[in-house]
Amino acid sequence: MQKVNSTPVSELGEFGLIEELTKGIKILNPETIFGVGDDAAVLDYQDKKILVTTDLLVEGIHFNLIYTPLKHLGYKSVVVNLSDICAMNGIPKQVTVSIAISSKFSVEALTEFYDGVKFACKKYNVDLIGGDTSSSLTGFLISVTAIGEAGENDIVYRGGAKPTDLICVSGNLGGAYMGLQLLEREKNIFTENPGVQPDLSGYDYILERQLKPEPRLDIIESLKVAGIKPTAMIDISDGLSSELIHICKNSQIGCRIYSERIPIDVTTCEMAKEFNMAAETAALNGGEDYELLFTVSIKDYEKVKSIKDVSIIGNVTDITDGLNLVSPDGNLIQITAQGWNAIK
Amino acid sequence: MQKVNSTPVSELGEFGLIEELTKGIKILNPETIFGVGDDAAVLDYQDKKILVTTDLLVEGIHFNLIYTPLKHLGYKSVVVNLSDICAMNGIPKQVTVSIAISSKFSVEALTEFYDGVKFACKKYNVDLIGGDTSSSLTGFLISVTAIGEAGENDIVYRGGAKPTDLICVSGNLGGAYMGLQLLEREKNIFTENPGVQPDLSGYDYILERQLKPEPRLDIIESLKVAGIKPTAMIDISDGLSSELIHICKNSQIGCRIYSERIPIDVTTCEMAKEFNMAAETAALNGGEDYELLFTVSIKDYEKVKSIKDVSIIGNVTDITDGLNLVSPDGNLIQITAQGWNAIK
């Protein structure tokens, strides 16, 4: 049997722990002048605009450590923030990562978590420039702030969509939600019958969608290459419906999206079938896909149509038309927010 | 009897809550292009360098809601981060504030907290540009990131102190620690005898030091006016000993500070006496004073001596001399870290 080391965090103390977790960090971006190790990090963005976003991940609310590997959790904590920078049409450059941990965590467990953080940073060319570590009387809590850049004229807000614009999404939707349902189901089976091993085979794709999402920096790059600046953009963290409502509210517009055009992966469909639910519901109301939802001018139709992994799912209408989903038989269904809500 | 409203947070939902808490926010700085309300905030620092710092405040670890008014807590959460920007010789410009709350919190309680956040922002001319809100299964948790600016040649790191430099501190030390001891004592008395009202009269000063610290932006300004650029600087969050160790380690120096020169307020001394402890111990090892500890070249002696509310407490020595406290009778005592540790 493999011996797993378990060093209590108290053995290192706060500063020792920080040293251990941040060792080997190399600065990747010229915009990062000074990273970890002083009262504040020092950045230099010259003539670029600076984008700042922040997200909390709370144990028992956003993740369950029973089925979330710590390395994946570290990776995901960074990625969900990079996704917000992408949603502004920007390039992420730095992150700070703060954690509050209960005493049950060992140095080795935290190292796992930071391995995931560092892996995401390396993959997306982002510098880890700071953070804070604290005890927590109960669960694990993670707070990440991401900083990125964009040229003044490149920034895309939620409020710029205009009637006749095309509504597009990257990738496919609902997978992360179905992955979560699968993990929850297997957890419950295991809790009731600890002898039964979880059956997750054949569902790698949706599990990865849930446990290891990716920010769509590649789509930002493709749009740039195609010469398209979206008129509005948001990342899909709470479900397509919820994000559509944000864009419509901020842009003062209505929308019409076509049920049949919503991209859904075959594994998502199969899993939804097992759960006796419509895959479309997972796509509309399930969160955490971290795909991009954006609108482009209709004159960019030819350009956007040829971008790989982007689907045109509908169009912007006048605000008086409201938010509508067109069903396969042509019926209009009003879109309401049933997405994920962190405050219950 | 006054009726206190108590609206459950669930009544507003996440987005309603954010709207409620961020209403009335006006952008104060030209560096803030876009604040709350999109995937990320947008900033413009032109030719200035950007400073970024972040801190967690965890219920039961950093604060006790039994004796911490929520408005004070909101204020303090912002201030401790602004203090880190000051410690780089910078000017704070923006903050993000994220909170995780248990269901016991009402909208009114959170509004109190945000009133404190907004009050600190207004007082120190800082924009609240974003954040995140989430449920927590247990305690209240706050994560703040502060962003500020400094000219390239103005930034002061921890690592620039040289032998013969003077060691200075602003304000006085140990007060926040003694304030905490007083609050803890009265809490314990109240817990044992709920009929006995806490006796806090005459101790307003140390209570304010604990509950409502201030960042020493005024000292940063005074140093600028006097034409002094410190060689190293840090803010005193964990106690003088701990911060001296940071500066000595980063600068590769030793130090000698004189016990009698450590500034301690009379109220701190009185409270220490009541607790049968040396006030000097509170100054050396008690945290949260948020004063500035800095070193200046000996040629700036005349200039620094005349700055109000700054004390010269010793001088930098060669690294081989170690870190020493000189007692009133001339004995050398080695300085070790016994300061506050967030990881226990």
Short mmCIF file of N, CA and C in Angstrom, two decimals, chain A residues 104-264:
data_model
loop_
_atom_site.label_atom_id
_atom_site.label_comp_id
_atom_site.label_asym_id
_atom_site.label_seq_id
_atom_site.Cartn_x
_atom_site.Cartn_y
_atom_site.Cartn_z
N LYS A 104 -8.05 20.09 9.09
CA LYS A 104 -7.94 18.73 8.54
C LYS A 104 -7.06 18.68 7.29
N PHE A 105 -6.78 19.83 6.70
CA PHE A 105 -5.95 19.85 5.49
C PHE A 105 -4.48 19.68 5.83
N SER A 106 -3.83 18.82 5.06
CA SER A 106 -2.39 18.64 5.23
C SER A 106 -1.65 19.51 4.22
N VAL A 107 -0.37 19.70 4.46
CA VAL A 107 0.46 20.44 3.51
C VAL A 107 0.41 19.75 2.14
N GLU A 108 0.40 18.41 2.15
CA GLU A 108 0.37 17.66 0.89
C GLU A 108 -0.93 17.92 0.12
N ALA A 109 -2.04 18.01 0.84
CA ALA A 109 -3.32 18.28 0.19
C ALA A 109 -3.30 19.67 -0.45
N LEU A 110 -2.75 20.64 0.28
CA LEU A 110 -2.69 22.00 -0.27
C LEU A 110 -1.74 22.09 -1.45
N THR A 111 -0.68 21.29 -1.39
CA THR A 111 0.26 21.26 -2.51
C THR A 111 -0.45 20.74 -3.76
N GLU A 112 -1.29 19.73 -3.59
CA GLU A 112 -2.11 19.22 -4.69
C GLU A 112 -2.95 20.35 -5.30
N PHE A 113 -3.65 21.07 -4.41
CA PHE A 113 -4.50 22.17 -4.84
C PHE A 113 -3.66 23.20 -5.63
N TYR A 114 -2.51 23.57 -5.08
CA TYR A 114 -1.66 24.57 -5.75
C TYR A 114 -1.05 24.04 -7.04
N ASP A 115 -0.84 22.72 -7.11
CA ASP A 115 -0.37 22.14 -8.37
C ASP A 115 -1.39 22.43 -9.47
N GLY A 116 -2.67 22.31 -9.13
CA GLY A 116 -3.72 22.62 -10.09
C GLY A 116 -3.74 24.10 -10.45
N VAL A 117 -3.56 24.95 -9.44
CA VAL A 117 -3.49 26.40 -9.67
C VAL A 117 -2.35 26.72 -10.64
N LYS A 118 -1.18 26.15 -10.33
CA LYS A 118 0.01 26.44 -11.14
C LYS A 118 -0.12 25.87 -12.55
N PHE A 119 -0.77 24.72 -12.65
CA PHE A 119 -0.95 24.10 -13.96
C PHE A 119 -1.82 25.00 -14.85
N ALA A 120 -2.91 25.53 -14.28
CA ALA A 120 -3.77 26.44 -15.04
C ALA A 120 -3.02 27.70 -15.43
N CYS A 121 -2.21 28.20 -14.49
CA CYS A 121 -1.44 29.43 -14.76
C CYS A 121 -0.47 29.20 -15.92
N LYS A 122 0.20 28.07 -15.88
CA LYS A 122 1.19 27.76 -16.92
C LYS A 122 0.49 27.59 -18.27
N LYS A 123 -0.60 26.83 -18.26
CA LYS A 123 -1.31 26.55 -19.51
C LYS A 123 -1.81 27.83 -20.16
N TYR A 124 -2.27 28.77 -19.34
CA TYR A 124 -2.86 29.98 -19.91
C TYR A 124 -1.95 31.21 -19.77
N ASN A 125 -0.66 30.94 -19.49
CA ASN A 125 0.34 32.00 -19.48
C ASN A 125 -0.03 33.14 -18.52
N VAL A 126 -0.40 32.74 -17.31
CA VAL A 126 -0.86 33.70 -16.30
C VAL A 126 0.07 33.62 -15.09
N ASP A 127 0.38 34.77 -14.49
CA ASP A 127 1.24 34.79 -13.31
C ASP A 127 0.43 34.77 -12.02
N LEU A 128 0.84 33.88 -11.09
CA LEU A 128 0.26 33.88 -9.74
C LEU A 128 1.04 34.94 -8.96
N ILE A 129 0.38 36.05 -8.61
CA ILE A 129 1.12 37.20 -8.04
C ILE A 129 0.85 37.45 -6.56
N GLY A 130 -0.03 36.67 -5.94
CA GLY A 130 -0.28 36.94 -4.53
C GLY A 130 -1.45 36.15 -4.02
N GLY A 131 -1.85 36.46 -2.78
CA GLY A 131 -2.96 35.76 -2.17
C GLY A 131 -2.89 35.89 -0.67
N ASP A 132 -3.69 35.09 0.00
CA ASP A 132 -3.70 35.10 1.45
C ASP A 132 -4.05 33.69 1.90
N THR A 133 -3.53 33.27 3.05
CA THR A 133 -3.90 31.97 3.59
C THR A 133 -4.38 32.17 5.00
N SER A 134 -5.45 31.50 5.35
CA SER A 134 -6.01 31.63 6.68
C SER A 134 -6.61 30.32 7.13
N SER A 135 -6.78 30.18 8.42
CA SER A 135 -7.56 29.05 8.92
C SER A 135 -9.03 29.33 8.67
N SER A 136 -9.81 28.27 8.68
CA SER A 136 -11.25 28.38 8.62
C SER A 136 -11.76 27.43 9.68
N LEU A 137 -12.81 27.80 10.39
CA LEU A 137 -13.29 26.92 11.45
C LEU A 137 -14.02 25.72 10.87
N THR A 138 -14.36 25.81 9.59
CA THR A 138 -15.11 24.69 9.01
C THR A 138 -14.58 24.34 7.63
N GLY A 139 -15.25 24.76 6.60
CA GLY A 139 -14.94 24.29 5.27
C GLY A 139 -13.79 25.01 4.59
N PHE A 140 -13.55 24.60 3.37
CA PHE A 140 -12.49 25.14 2.51
C PHE A 140 -13.11 26.26 1.68
N LEU A 141 -12.44 27.37 1.63
CA LEU A 141 -12.95 28.49 0.84
C LEU A 141 -11.84 29.08 -0.01
N ILE A 142 -12.16 29.39 -1.25
CA ILE A 142 -11.17 29.88 -2.20
C ILE A 142 -11.67 31.19 -2.79
N SER A 143 -10.80 32.20 -2.81
CA SER A 143 -11.14 33.47 -3.44
C SER A 143 -10.05 33.81 -4.44
N VAL A 144 -10.44 33.95 -5.70
CA VAL A 144 -9.46 34.25 -6.75
C VAL A 144 -9.80 35.58 -7.42
N THR A 145 -8.80 36.40 -7.65
CA THR A 145 -8.97 37.61 -8.45
C THR A 145 -8.10 37.47 -9.69
N ALA A 146 -8.69 37.70 -10.86
CA ALA A 146 -7.90 37.65 -12.09
C ALA A 146 -7.79 39.05 -12.67
N ILE A 147 -6.64 39.34 -13.26
CA ILE A 147 -6.36 40.64 -13.86
C ILE A 147 -5.92 40.38 -15.29
N GLY A 148 -6.41 41.19 -16.21
CA GLY A 148 -6.04 40.98 -17.60
C GLY A 148 -6.00 42.29 -18.36
N GLU A 149 -5.73 42.20 -19.64
CA GLU A 149 -5.61 43.43 -20.43
C GLU A 149 -6.47 43.37 -21.68
N ALA A 150 -6.77 44.56 -22.18
CA ALA A 150 -7.46 44.68 -23.46
C ALA A 150 -7.15 46.07 -24.01
N GLY A 151 -7.08 46.18 -25.32
CA GLY A 151 -6.97 47.50 -25.93
C GLY A 151 -8.29 48.23 -25.71
N GLU A 152 -8.22 49.55 -25.59
CA GLU A 152 -9.41 50.34 -25.28
C GLU A 152 -10.58 50.00 -26.22
N ASN A 153 -10.29 49.86 -27.50
CA ASN A 153 -11.36 49.63 -28.47
C ASN A 153 -11.77 48.16 -28.62
N ASP A 154 -11.06 47.29 -27.91
CA ASP A 154 -11.38 45.85 -27.99
C ASP A 154 -12.35 45.38 -26.92
N ILE A 155 -12.50 46.15 -25.84
CA ILE A 155 -13.30 45.69 -24.71
C ILE A 155 -14.77 45.51 -25.12
N VAL A 156 -15.33 44.37 -24.74
CA VAL A 156 -16.74 44.09 -25.05
C VAL A 156 -17.52 43.98 -23.73
N TYR A 157 -18.53 44.83 -23.60
CA TYR A 157 -19.37 44.81 -22.41
C TYR A 157 -20.62 43.98 -22.68
N ARG A 158 -21.46 43.86 -21.64
CA ARG A 158 -22.71 43.13 -21.81
C ARG A 158 -23.78 43.99 -22.49
N GLY A 159 -23.52 45.27 -22.53
CA GLY A 159 -24.60 46.19 -22.89
C GLY A 159 -24.61 46.69 -24.32
N GLY A 160 -23.86 46.04 -25.24
CA GLY A 160 -23.74 46.63 -26.57
C GLY A 160 -24.55 45.96 -27.68
N ALA A 161 -25.37 44.96 -27.35
CA ALA A 161 -26.12 44.24 -28.40
C ALA A 161 -27.23 45.11 -28.98
N LYS A 162 -27.46 44.97 -30.29
CA LYS A 162 -28.48 45.76 -30.99
C LYS A 162 -29.42 44.82 -31.76
N PRO A 163 -30.69 45.22 -31.92
CA PRO A 163 -31.62 44.40 -32.70
C PRO A 163 -31.01 44.03 -34.06
N THR A 164 -31.31 42.85 -34.52
CA THR A 164 -30.79 42.17 -35.73
C THR A 164 -29.42 41.51 -35.52
N ASP A 165 -28.71 41.82 -34.42
CA ASP A 165 -27.44 41.12 -34.15
C ASP A 165 -27.70 39.62 -34.05
N LEU A 166 -26.67 38.85 -34.39
CA LEU A 166 -26.75 37.39 -34.24
C LEU A 166 -26.31 37.00 -32.83
N ILE A 167 -26.96 35.99 -32.27
CA ILE A 167 -26.58 35.48 -30.94
C ILE A 167 -25.81 34.18 -31.13
N CYS A 168 -24.61 34.13 -30.56
CA CYS A 168 -23.72 32.98 -30.77
C CYS A 168 -23.27 32.39 -29.44
N VAL A 169 -22.99 31.10 -29.44
CA VAL A 169 -22.31 30.49 -28.29
C VAL A 169 -21.15 29.65 -28.78
N SER A 170 -20.15 29.53 -27.92
CA SER A 170 -19.02 28.66 -28.24
C SER A 170 -19.31 27.27 -27.67
N GLY A 171 -18.62 26.27 -28.18
CA GLY A 171 -18.67 24.90 -27.64
C GLY A 171 -20.06 24.32 -27.56
N ASN A 172 -20.32 23.60 -26.47
CA ASN A 172 -21.65 23.04 -26.26
C ASN A 172 -22.06 23.22 -24.81
N LEU A 173 -23.36 23.10 -24.56
CA LEU A 173 -23.88 23.47 -23.25
C LEU A 173 -24.54 22.29 -22.52
N GLY A 174 -24.61 22.41 -21.21
CA GLY A 174 -25.32 21.42 -20.40
C GLY A 174 -24.45 20.28 -19.91
N GLY A 175 -23.26 20.15 -20.46
CA GLY A 175 -22.37 19.04 -20.10
C GLY A 175 -21.92 19.10 -18.65
N ALA A 176 -21.52 20.28 -18.21
CA ALA A 176 -21.02 20.42 -16.83
C ALA A 176 -22.12 20.06 -15.84
N TYR A 177 -23.35 20.45 -16.17
CA TYR A 177 -24.48 20.16 -15.28
C TYR A 177 -24.74 18.66 -15.22
N MET A 178 -24.74 18.00 -16.38
CA MET A 178 -24.99 16.55 -16.37
C MET A 178 -23.84 15.81 -15.69
N GLY A 179 -22.63 16.32 -15.82
CA GLY A 179 -21.49 15.73 -15.12
C GLY A 179 -21.70 15.80 -13.61
N LEU A 180 -22.21 16.93 -13.16
CA LEU A 180 -22.47 17.11 -11.73
C LEU A 180 -23.56 16.15 -11.25
N GLN A 181 -24.62 15.99 -12.07
CA GLN A 181 -25.70 15.06 -11.70
C GLN A 181 -25.16 13.64 -11.55
N LEU A 182 -24.28 13.26 -12.48
CA LEU A 182 -23.70 11.92 -12.43
C LEU A 182 -22.87 11.73 -11.16
N LEU A 183 -22.02 12.73 -10.85
CA LEU A 183 -21.19 12.65 -9.65
C LEU A 183 -22.06 12.57 -8.40
N GLU A 184 -23.11 13.36 -8.36
CA GLU A 184 -24.01 13.35 -7.20
C GLU A 184 -24.70 11.99 -7.06
N ARG A 185 -25.12 11.44 -8.20
CA ARG A 185 -25.80 10.14 -8.16
C ARG A 185 -24.88 9.06 -7.60
N GLU A 186 -23.65 9.03 -8.14
CA GLU A 186 -22.71 8.00 -7.71
C GLU A 186 -22.30 8.20 -6.25
N LYS A 187 -22.23 9.46 -5.84
CA LYS A 187 -21.92 9.75 -4.43
C LYS A 187 -23.01 9.17 -3.53
N ASN A 188 -24.26 9.39 -3.92
CA ASN A 188 -25.38 8.90 -3.10
C ASN A 188 -25.41 7.37 -3.04
N ILE A 189 -25.14 6.75 -4.19
CA ILE A 189 -25.10 5.28 -4.22
C ILE A 189 -24.00 4.79 -3.29
N PHE A 190 -22.84 5.44 -3.39
CA PHE A 190 -21.69 5.04 -2.56
C PHE A 190 -21.98 5.24 -1.07
N THR A 191 -22.65 6.36 -0.75
CA THR A 191 -22.97 6.64 0.65
C THR A 191 -23.88 5.55 1.21
N GLU A 192 -24.83 5.11 0.38
CA GLU A 192 -25.78 4.09 0.85
C GLU A 192 -25.17 2.69 0.86
N ASN A 193 -24.32 2.42 -0.11
CA ASN A 193 -23.68 1.09 -0.21
C ASN A 193 -22.18 1.26 -0.43
N PRO A 194 -21.44 1.48 0.64
CA PRO A 194 -20.01 1.78 0.48
C PRO A 194 -19.24 0.70 -0.28
N GLY A 195 -19.81 -0.48 -0.42
CA GLY A 195 -19.11 -1.54 -1.15
C GLY A 195 -19.17 -1.35 -2.66
N VAL A 196 -20.17 -0.59 -3.12
CA VAL A 196 -20.36 -0.42 -4.57
C VAL A 196 -19.43 0.68 -5.09
N GLN A 197 -18.63 0.33 -6.08
CA GLN A 197 -17.72 1.32 -6.66
C GLN A 197 -18.47 2.19 -7.67
N PRO A 198 -18.17 3.50 -7.72
CA PRO A 198 -18.85 4.38 -8.67
C PRO A 198 -18.64 3.91 -10.11
N ASP A 199 -19.70 4.00 -10.90
CA ASP A 199 -19.59 3.63 -12.30
C ASP A 199 -19.59 4.90 -13.15
N LEU A 200 -18.40 5.35 -13.51
CA LEU A 200 -18.28 6.60 -14.24
C LEU A 200 -17.77 6.38 -15.66
N SER A 201 -17.63 5.10 -16.03
CA SER A 201 -17.00 4.82 -17.32
C SER A 201 -17.88 5.27 -18.48
N GLY A 202 -17.23 5.75 -19.51
CA GLY A 202 -17.94 6.21 -20.70
C GLY A 202 -18.43 7.64 -20.59
N TYR A 203 -18.25 8.24 -19.41
CA TYR A 203 -18.75 9.60 -19.23
C TYR A 203 -17.64 10.61 -18.96
N ASP A 204 -16.43 10.28 -19.41
CA ASP A 204 -15.28 11.15 -19.17
C ASP A 204 -15.56 12.58 -19.62
N TYR A 205 -16.24 12.70 -20.76
CA TYR A 205 -16.41 14.05 -21.33
C TYR A 205 -17.18 14.98 -20.39
N ILE A 206 -18.36 14.51 -19.92
CA ILE A 206 -19.15 15.40 -19.06
C ILE A 206 -18.52 15.56 -17.68
N LEU A 207 -17.77 14.55 -17.23
CA LEU A 207 -17.07 14.69 -15.95
C LEU A 207 -16.01 15.77 -16.06
N GLU A 208 -15.32 15.77 -17.20
CA GLU A 208 -14.28 16.78 -17.42
C GLU A 208 -14.90 18.16 -17.56
N ARG A 209 -16.07 18.22 -18.18
CA ARG A 209 -16.77 19.51 -18.29
C ARG A 209 -17.05 20.08 -16.90
N GLN A 210 -17.41 19.20 -15.96
CA GLN A 210 -17.72 19.65 -14.60
C GLN A 210 -16.46 19.92 -13.79
N LEU A 211 -15.49 19.01 -13.87
CA LEU A 211 -14.35 19.09 -12.96
C LEU A 211 -13.20 19.92 -13.51
N LYS A 212 -13.11 20.04 -14.82
CA LYS A 212 -11.95 20.73 -15.40
C LYS A 212 -12.39 21.57 -16.61
N PRO A 213 -13.15 22.61 -16.36
CA PRO A 213 -13.58 23.48 -17.47
C PRO A 213 -12.39 24.29 -18.00
N GLU A 214 -12.55 24.82 -19.20
CA GLU A 214 -11.48 25.62 -19.79
C GLU A 214 -12.03 27.00 -20.17
N PRO A 215 -11.22 28.05 -20.04
CA PRO A 215 -11.67 29.37 -20.49
C PRO A 215 -11.50 29.42 -22.01
N ARG A 216 -12.43 30.06 -22.72
CA ARG A 216 -12.36 30.01 -24.18
C ARG A 216 -11.49 31.12 -24.77
N LEU A 217 -10.25 31.14 -24.34
CA LEU A 217 -9.27 32.07 -24.91
C LEU A 217 -9.09 31.83 -26.40
N ASP A 218 -9.26 30.56 -26.81
CA ASP A 218 -9.11 30.22 -28.23
C ASP A 218 -10.19 30.91 -29.07
N ILE A 219 -11.38 31.07 -28.51
CA ILE A 219 -12.47 31.73 -29.23
C ILE A 219 -12.18 33.24 -29.36
N ILE A 220 -11.66 33.82 -28.28
CA ILE A 220 -11.26 35.24 -28.31
C ILE A 220 -10.26 35.45 -29.44
N GLU A 221 -9.32 34.51 -29.53
CA GLU A 221 -8.29 34.58 -30.57
C GLU A 221 -8.91 34.41 -31.96
N SER A 222 -9.81 33.43 -32.10
CA SER A 222 -10.47 33.18 -33.40
C SER A 222 -11.26 34.40 -33.86
N LEU A 223 -11.95 35.04 -32.92
CA LEU A 223 -12.73 36.23 -33.27
C LEU A 223 -11.81 37.34 -33.76
N LYS A 224 -10.68 37.48 -33.08
CA LYS A 224 -9.70 38.50 -33.46
C LYS A 224 -9.19 38.23 -34.88
N VAL A 225 -8.81 36.98 -35.10
CA VAL A 225 -8.28 36.59 -36.42
C VAL A 225 -9.32 36.83 -37.51
N ALA A 226 -10.59 36.54 -37.19
CA ALA A 226 -11.67 36.72 -38.18
C ALA A 226 -12.04 38.19 -38.37
N GLY A 227 -11.48 39.05 -37.52
CA GLY A 227 -11.79 40.48 -37.63
C GLY A 227 -13.16 40.84 -37.08
N ILE A 228 -13.63 40.06 -36.11
CA ILE A 228 -14.94 40.32 -35.51
C ILE A 228 -14.76 40.87 -34.10
N LYS A 229 -15.44 41.98 -33.81
CA LYS A 229 -15.57 42.42 -32.42
C LYS A 229 -17.03 42.21 -32.01
N PRO A 230 -17.29 41.29 -31.08
CA PRO A 230 -18.68 41.09 -30.65
C PRO A 230 -19.28 42.40 -30.14
N THR A 231 -20.60 42.52 -30.25
CA THR A 231 -21.25 43.73 -29.75
C THR A 231 -21.54 43.61 -28.25
N ALA A 232 -21.71 42.36 -27.77
CA ALA A 232 -21.88 42.09 -26.33
C ALA A 232 -21.35 40.69 -26.05
N MET A 233 -20.90 40.47 -24.83
CA MET A 233 -20.37 39.12 -24.52
C MET A 233 -20.45 38.87 -23.01
N ILE A 234 -20.62 37.59 -22.66
CA ILE A 234 -20.67 37.15 -21.26
C ILE A 234 -20.24 35.69 -21.25
N ASP A 235 -19.70 35.22 -20.13
CA ASP A 235 -19.41 33.78 -20.09
C ASP A 235 -20.55 33.06 -19.38
N ILE A 236 -20.77 31.81 -19.76
CA ILE A 236 -21.92 31.07 -19.26
C ILE A 236 -21.54 30.32 -18.00
N SER A 237 -21.74 30.98 -16.86
CA SER A 237 -21.44 30.33 -15.59
C SER A 237 -22.72 29.88 -14.89
N ASP A 238 -23.82 30.57 -15.13
CA ASP A 238 -25.07 30.23 -14.43
C ASP A 238 -26.13 29.59 -15.33
N GLY A 239 -25.80 29.32 -16.59
CA GLY A 239 -26.79 28.75 -17.51
C GLY A 239 -27.15 29.76 -18.60
N LEU A 240 -27.46 29.24 -19.78
CA LEU A 240 -27.74 30.10 -20.94
C LEU A 240 -28.86 31.10 -20.66
N SER A 241 -29.95 30.66 -20.04
CA SER A 241 -31.09 31.55 -19.78
C SER A 241 -30.65 32.76 -18.97
N SER A 242 -29.98 32.48 -17.88
CA SER A 242 -29.56 33.54 -16.97
C SER A 242 -28.64 34.56 -17.67
N GLU A 243 -27.73 34.05 -18.50
CA GLU A 243 -26.78 34.95 -19.17
C GLU A 243 -27.47 35.76 -20.26
N LEU A 244 -28.42 35.13 -20.95
CA LEU A 244 -29.21 35.86 -21.95
C LEU A 244 -29.96 37.02 -21.29
N ILE A 245 -30.50 36.74 -20.13
CA ILE A 245 -31.23 37.79 -19.40
C ILE A 245 -30.30 38.95 -19.06
N HIS A 246 -29.07 38.64 -18.65
CA HIS A 246 -28.09 39.70 -18.36
C HIS A 246 -27.84 40.56 -19.60
N ILE A 247 -27.56 39.90 -20.72
CA ILE A 247 -27.25 40.65 -21.93
C ILE A 247 -28.46 41.49 -22.37
N CYS A 248 -29.65 40.89 -22.32
CA CYS A 248 -30.86 41.61 -22.76
C CYS A 248 -31.14 42.80 -21.85
N LYS A 249 -30.95 42.59 -20.55
CA LYS A 249 -31.21 43.67 -19.59
C LYS A 249 -30.19 44.82 -19.80
N ASN A 250 -28.91 44.44 -19.87
CA ASN A 250 -27.88 45.48 -20.01
C ASN A 250 -27.93 46.18 -21.36
N SER A 251 -28.34 45.45 -22.41
CA SER A 251 -28.38 46.04 -23.76
C SER A 251 -29.75 46.64 -24.09
N GLN A 252 -30.72 46.41 -23.19
CA GLN A 252 -32.09 46.91 -23.44
C GLN A 252 -32.63 46.37 -24.77
N ILE A 253 -32.60 45.05 -24.89
CA ILE A 253 -33.05 44.38 -26.11
C ILE A 253 -33.90 43.15 -25.75
N GLY A 254 -34.52 42.56 -26.75
CA GLY A 254 -35.15 41.26 -26.62
C GLY A 254 -34.32 40.24 -27.38
N CYS A 255 -34.73 38.97 -27.37
CA CYS A 255 -33.99 37.99 -28.15
C CYS A 255 -34.89 36.83 -28.54
N ARG A 256 -34.46 36.13 -29.55
CA ARG A 256 -35.16 34.93 -29.99
C ARG A 256 -34.08 33.87 -30.26
N ILE A 257 -34.12 32.79 -29.49
CA ILE A 257 -33.15 31.73 -29.76
C ILE A 257 -33.91 30.46 -30.13
N TYR A 258 -33.27 29.65 -30.95
CA TYR A 258 -33.92 28.46 -31.50
C TYR A 258 -33.43 27.22 -30.78
N SER A 259 -34.37 26.55 -30.14
CA SER A 259 -34.09 25.36 -29.36
C SER A 259 -33.18 24.38 -30.10
N GLU A 260 -33.50 24.13 -31.38
CA GLU A 260 -32.75 23.13 -32.14
C GLU A 260 -31.31 23.55 -32.43
N ARG A 261 -31.05 24.84 -32.32
CA ARG A 261 -29.68 25.28 -32.64
C ARG A 261 -28.75 25.30 -31.43
N ILE A 262 -29.29 25.07 -30.23
CA ILE A 262 -28.44 25.08 -29.04
C ILE A 262 -27.51 23.86 -29.10
N PRO A 263 -26.20 24.10 -29.10
CA PRO A 263 -25.26 22.97 -29.24
C PRO A 263 -25.20 22.13 -27.97
N ILE A 264 -25.47 20.85 -28.10
CA ILE A 264 -25.43 19.93 -26.96
C ILE A 264 -24.67 18.68 -27.38
#
